Coordinates of N, CA and C in Angstrom, one line a residue:
V54 N 12.4 10.1 8.7 CA 11.4 9.6 7.7 C 10.3 8.8 8.5
Q55 N 9.1 9.3 8.3 CA 8.0 8.6 9.0 C 6.9 8.4 8.0
L56 N 6.4 7.2 8.0 CA 5.2 6.9 7.2 C 4.1 6.4 8.1
Q57 N 2.9 6.7 7.7 CA 1.7 6.3 8.5 C 0.7 5.8 7.5
A58 N 0.3 4.5 7.7 CA -0.8 4.0 7.0 C -2.1 4.1 7.8
S59 N -3.2 4.4 7.1 CA -4.5 4.5 7.8 C -5.6 4.0 6.9
G60 N -6.8 3.9 7.5 CA -8.0 3.6 6.7 C -8.4 2.1 6.8
G61 N -7.7 1.3 7.6 CA -8.2 0.0 7.8 C -9.4 -0.1 8.6
G62 N -9.9 -1.4 8.7 CA -11.1 -1.6 9.5 C -11.7 -2.9 9.2
L63 N -12.9 -3.1 9.7 CA -13.7 -4.4 9.5 C -14.6 -4.2 8.4
V64 N -14.6 -5.1 7.4 CA -15.4 -5.0 6.2 C -15.9 -6.5 5.9
Q65 N -17.1 -6.5 5.3 CA -17.6 -7.8 4.9 C -17.0 -8.3 3.6
P66 N -16.9 -9.6 3.4 CA -16.4 -10.1 2.1 C -17.2 -9.4 0.9
G67 N -16.5 -9.0 -0.1 CA -17.1 -8.3 -1.2 C -17.0 -6.8 -1.0
G68 N -16.7 -6.3 0.2 CA -16.7 -4.9 0.4 C -15.4 -4.2 -0.1
S69 N -15.3 -2.9 0.2 CA -14.2 -2.1 -0.2 C -13.7 -1.3 0.9
L70 N -12.4 -1.0 0.8 CA -11.7 0.0 1.7 C -10.7 0.8 0.9
R71 N -10.4 2.0 1.4 CA -9.3 2.7 0.8 C -8.3 3.1 1.9
L72 N -7.1 2.6 1.7 CA -6.0 2.9 2.6 C -5.3 4.1 2.1
S73 N -4.8 4.9 3.1 CA -3.9 6.1 2.8 C -2.6 5.9 3.4
C74 N -1.6 6.5 2.7 CA -0.2 6.5 3.2 C 0.2 7.9 3.3
L75 N 0.5 8.4 4.5 CA 1.0 9.8 4.6 C 2.4 9.8 5.1
S76 N 3.2 10.8 4.7 CA 4.5 10.9 5.2 C 4.7 12.2 5.9
S77 N 5.7 12.2 6.8 CA 6.1 13.5 7.4 C 7.6 13.7 7.2
G78 N 7.9 14.9 6.7 CA 9.3 15.2 6.6 C 9.9 15.0 5.2
F79 N 9.2 14.4 4.3 CA 9.7 14.2 3.0 C 8.6 14.0 2.0
T80 N 8.9 14.1 0.7 CA 7.9 14.1 -0.4 C 7.9 12.7 -0.9
L81 N 6.7 12.1 -0.9 CA 6.5 10.7 -1.4 C 6.8 10.6 -2.9
D82 N 6.6 11.7 -3.6 CA 6.8 11.6 -5.1 C 8.2 11.3 -5.5
Y83 N 9.2 11.5 -4.6 CA 10.6 11.2 -4.9 C 10.9 9.7 -5.0
Y84 N 10.0 8.9 -4.4 CA 10.2 7.4 -4.3 C 9.2 6.6 -4.9
A85 N 9.6 5.4 -5.3 CA 8.6 4.3 -5.6 C 8.0 3.9 -4.2
I86 N 6.7 3.7 -4.2 CA 6.0 3.4 -2.9 C 5.3 2.0 -3.0
D87 N 5.5 1.2 -2.0 CA 4.9 -0.1 -1.9 C 3.8 -0.1 -0.9
W88 N 2.9 -1.0 -1.1 CA 2.0 -1.5 0.0 C 2.4 -3.0 0.2
F89 N 2.6 -3.4 1.4 CA 2.8 -4.8 1.7 C 1.9 -5.1 2.9
R90 N 1.7 -6.4 3.1 CA 0.8 -6.8 4.2 C 1.4 -8.0 4.9
Q91 N 1.0 -8.2 6.2 CA 1.4 -9.3 6.9 C 0.3 -9.8 7.8
A92 N -0.1 -11.1 7.5 CA -1.1 -11.7 8.3 C -0.5 -12.5 9.4
P93 N -1.2 -12.8 10.5 CA -0.7 -13.6 11.6 C -0.2 -14.9 11.1
G94 N 1.1 -15.2 11.5 CA 1.6 -16.5 11.2 C 2.1 -16.7 9.7
K95 N 2.0 -15.6 9.0 CA 2.3 -15.7 7.5 C 3.5 -14.8 7.2
A96 N 4.1 -15.0 6.1 CA 5.2 -14.2 5.7 C 4.7 -12.9 5.1
R97 N 5.5 -11.9 5.1 CA 5.2 -10.6 4.5 C 5.0 -10.8 3.0
E98 N 4.0 -10.1 2.5 CA 3.6 -10.2 1.1 C 3.5 -8.8 0.5
G99 N 4.3 -8.6 -0.6 CA 4.1 -7.4 -1.3 C 2.8 -7.4 -2.1
V100 N 2.1 -6.3 -2.0 CA 0.8 -6.2 -2.6 C 0.8 -5.4 -3.9
A101 N 1.4 -4.2 -3.8 CA 1.3 -3.3 -4.9 C 2.5 -2.3 -4.8
C102 N 2.9 -1.7 -6.0 CA 3.9 -0.8 -6.0 C 3.7 0.2 -7.1
I103 N 4.1 1.5 -6.9 CA 3.9 2.5 -7.9 C 5.2 3.2 -8.1
N104 N 5.7 3.4 -9.4 CA 6.9 4.0 -9.7 C 6.8 5.5 -9.4
S105 N 7.9 6.2 -9.2 CA 8.0 7.6 -9.1 C 8.1 8.2 -10.5
D106 N 9.0 7.7 -11.3 CA 9.3 8.3 -12.6 C 8.1 8.3 -13.6
D107 N 7.3 7.3 -13.6 CA 6.3 7.2 -14.7 C 4.9 6.7 -14.1
D108 N 4.8 6.6 -12.8 CA 3.6 6.1 -12.2 C 3.1 4.7 -12.7
N109 N 4.0 4.0 -13.3 CA 3.6 2.6 -13.6 C 3.3 1.8 -12.3
T110 N 2.4 0.9 -12.3 CA 2.0 0.2 -11.2 C 2.2 -1.3 -11.3
Y111 N 2.4 -2.0 -10.2 CA 2.6 -3.4 -10.2 C 1.8 -4.0 -9.1
Y112 N 1.3 -5.3 -9.3 CA 0.5 -5.9 -8.3 C 0.8 -7.4 -8.1
A113 N 0.6 -7.8 -6.9 CA 0.7 -9.3 -6.7 C -0.5 -9.9 -7.4
S114 N -0.3 -11.2 -7.8 CA -1.3 -11.9 -8.6 C -2.6 -12.1 -7.7
S115 N -2.4 -12.1 -6.4 CA -3.5 -12.4 -5.5 C -4.5 -11.2 -5.4
V116 N -4.0 -10.0 -5.8 CA -4.9 -8.8 -5.7 C -5.1 -8.1 -7.0
K117 N -4.5 -8.6 -8.1 CA -4.6 -7.9 -9.4 C -6.1 -7.9 -9.8
G118 N -6.5 -6.8 -10.3 CA -7.9 -6.6 -10.7 C -8.8 -6.2 -9.6
R119 N -8.4 -6.3 -8.4 CA -9.2 -5.9 -7.2 C -8.6 -4.7 -6.5
F120 N -7.3 -4.5 -6.5 CA -6.7 -3.4 -5.8 C -6.1 -2.5 -6.8
T121 N -6.1 -1.2 -6.4 CA -5.5 -0.1 -7.2 C -4.6 0.8 -6.4
I122 N -3.4 0.9 -6.7 CA -2.5 1.9 -6.0 C -2.4 3.2 -6.8
S123 N -2.4 4.3 -6.2 CA -2.3 5.6 -6.8 C -1.7 6.6 -5.9
R124 N -1.2 7.7 -6.5 CA -0.6 8.7 -5.7 C -1.3 10.1 -6.0
D125 N -1.3 10.9 -5.0 CA -1.8 12.3 -5.2 C -0.7 13.2 -4.7
N126 N 0.1 13.7 -5.6 CA 1.2 14.5 -5.3 C 0.8 15.9 -4.6
D127 N -0.3 16.4 -4.9 CA -0.8 17.6 -4.3 C -0.9 17.5 -2.7
T128 N -1.4 16.3 -2.3 CA -1.6 16.0 -0.9 C -0.5 15.1 -0.3
N129 N 0.5 14.7 -1.1 CA 1.6 13.9 -0.7 C 1.1 12.6 0.0
T130 N 0.1 12.0 -0.7 CA -0.5 10.8 -0.2 C -0.5 9.7 -1.3
V131 N -0.3 8.5 -0.9 CA -0.4 7.3 -1.7 C -1.6 6.5 -1.2
Y132 N -2.4 6.0 -2.1 CA -3.6 5.3 -1.8 C -3.6 3.8 -2.2
L133 N -4.3 3.0 -1.5 CA -4.6 1.7 -2.0 C -6.1 1.4 -1.9
Q134 N -6.7 1.4 -3.1 CA -8.1 1.1 -3.2 C -8.3 -0.4 -3.2
M135 N -9.1 -0.9 -2.3 CA -9.2 -2.4 -2.3 C -10.7 -2.7 -2.5
N136 N -11.0 -3.4 -3.5 CA -12.4 -3.8 -3.8 C -12.5 -5.3 -3.8
N137 N -13.8 -5.7 -3.7 CA -14.1 -7.2 -3.7 C -13.2 -7.9 -2.7
L138 N -13.1 -7.4 -1.5 CA -12.2 -7.9 -0.4 C -12.6 -9.3 -0.1
K139 N -11.6 -10.2 0.2 CA -11.8 -11.5 0.6 C -11.3 -11.8 2.0
P140 N -11.7 -12.8 2.7 CA -11.2 -13.1 4.0 C -9.7 -13.3 4.0
E141 N -9.1 -13.8 3.0 CA -7.7 -14.0 2.9 C -6.9 -12.6 2.7
D142 N -7.6 -11.6 2.5 CA -7.0 -10.2 2.5 C -6.7 -9.7 3.9
T143 N -7.3 -10.4 4.9 CA -7.1 -9.9 6.3 C -5.6 -9.9 6.7
A144 N -5.1 -8.7 7.1 CA -3.7 -8.6 7.5 C -3.5 -7.1 8.0
V145 N -2.3 -6.9 8.5 CA -1.9 -5.5 8.7 C -1.2 -5.0 7.5
Y146 N -1.6 -3.9 7.0 CA -1.1 -3.3 5.7 C -0.2 -2.2 6.1
Y147 N 1.0 -2.2 5.4 CA 2.0 -1.2 5.6 C 2.3 -0.5 4.2
C148 N 2.6 0.8 4.3 CA 3.2 1.4 3.1 C 4.7 1.6 3.4
A149 N 5.5 1.6 2.3 CA 6.9 1.7 2.4 C 7.5 2.4 1.2
T150 N 8.6 3.1 1.5 CA 9.4 3.7 0.4 C 10.4 2.6 -0.1
E151 N 10.7 2.7 -1.4 CA 11.7 1.9 -1.9 C 13.1 2.7 -1.9
A152 N 14.1 2.0 -2.2 CA 15.4 2.6 -2.2 C 15.6 3.6 -3.4
G153 N 14.8 3.3 -4.4 CA 15.0 4.2 -5.6 C 13.6 4.7 -6.1
R154 N 13.6 5.2 -7.3 CA 12.4 5.9 -7.8 C 11.5 4.9 -8.6
N155 N 12.0 3.7 -8.8 CA 11.2 2.7 -9.5 C 11.1 1.4 -8.7
C156 N 10.0 0.7 -8.9 CA 9.8 -0.5 -8.1 C 10.8 -1.6 -8.4
G157 N 11.0 -2.4 -7.4 CA 11.9 -3.5 -7.5 C 13.2 -3.4 -6.8
G158 N 13.4 -2.3 -6.1 CA 14.6 -2.0 -5.4 C 14.6 -2.4 -3.9
G159 N 13.5 -2.9 -3.4 CA 13.4 -3.3 -2.0 C 12.9 -2.2 -1.1
Y160 N 12.3 -2.6 0.0 CA 11.8 -1.6 0.9 C 12.9 -0.9 1.7
R161 N 12.7 0.4 1.9 CA 13.7 1.1 2.6 C 13.2 1.6 4.0
D162 N 12.0 2.2 4.0 CA 11.4 2.7 5.2 C 10.0 2.4 5.3
W163 N 9.4 2.1 6.4 CA 8.0 1.9 6.6 C 7.6 2.2 8.0
G164 N 6.4 2.5 8.2 CA 6.0 2.9 9.6 C 4.9 1.9 10.1
Q165 N 4.1 2.5 10.9 CA 3.0 1.7 11.5 C 2.0 1.3 10.5
G166 N 1.5 0.1 10.6 CA 0.5 -0.4 9.6 C -0.9 -0.1 10.1
T167 N -1.8 -0.6 9.2 CA -3.3 -0.4 9.6 C -3.9 -1.8 9.3
L168 N -4.8 -2.2 10.3 CA -5.3 -3.5 10.3 C -6.6 -3.6 9.4
V169 N -6.6 -4.5 8.5 CA -7.8 -4.8 7.6 C -8.3 -6.2 8.0
T170 N -9.6 -6.2 8.4 CA -10.2 -7.5 8.7 C -11.4 -7.7 7.8
V171 N -11.4 -8.8 7.1 CA -12.5 -9.1 6.2 C -13.2 -10.3 6.7
S172 N -14.4 -10.1 7.2 CA -15.2 -11.1 7.9 C -16.6 -10.8 7.9
S173 N -17.4 -11.8 7.8 CA -18.9 -11.7 7.9 C -19.4 -11.8 9.3

């Protein structure tokens, strides 16, 4: 199982980025998928999750209303659209599968992350 997050970069406060999560060797649609982030010196923080069964989505309060998680089963990709980015969003972002088909079961697998830097 391999997951690869991509799409990070440097963006000014108020800007937007879209992260992508691709997998090799398995279908993302079978699992609930999370995005989590880790900033230097800080604990890992769950950002968003999308169910497999019904595509219900869940967000951390810190990103609710600004971030949107979605999946495209045709391309086996999960996205994280990030709008109105703030400096405190700066972190390495990872995508992860959960143990089950619905959110709340804990992370099972994740791969390399992608760095998001929000700075003027």
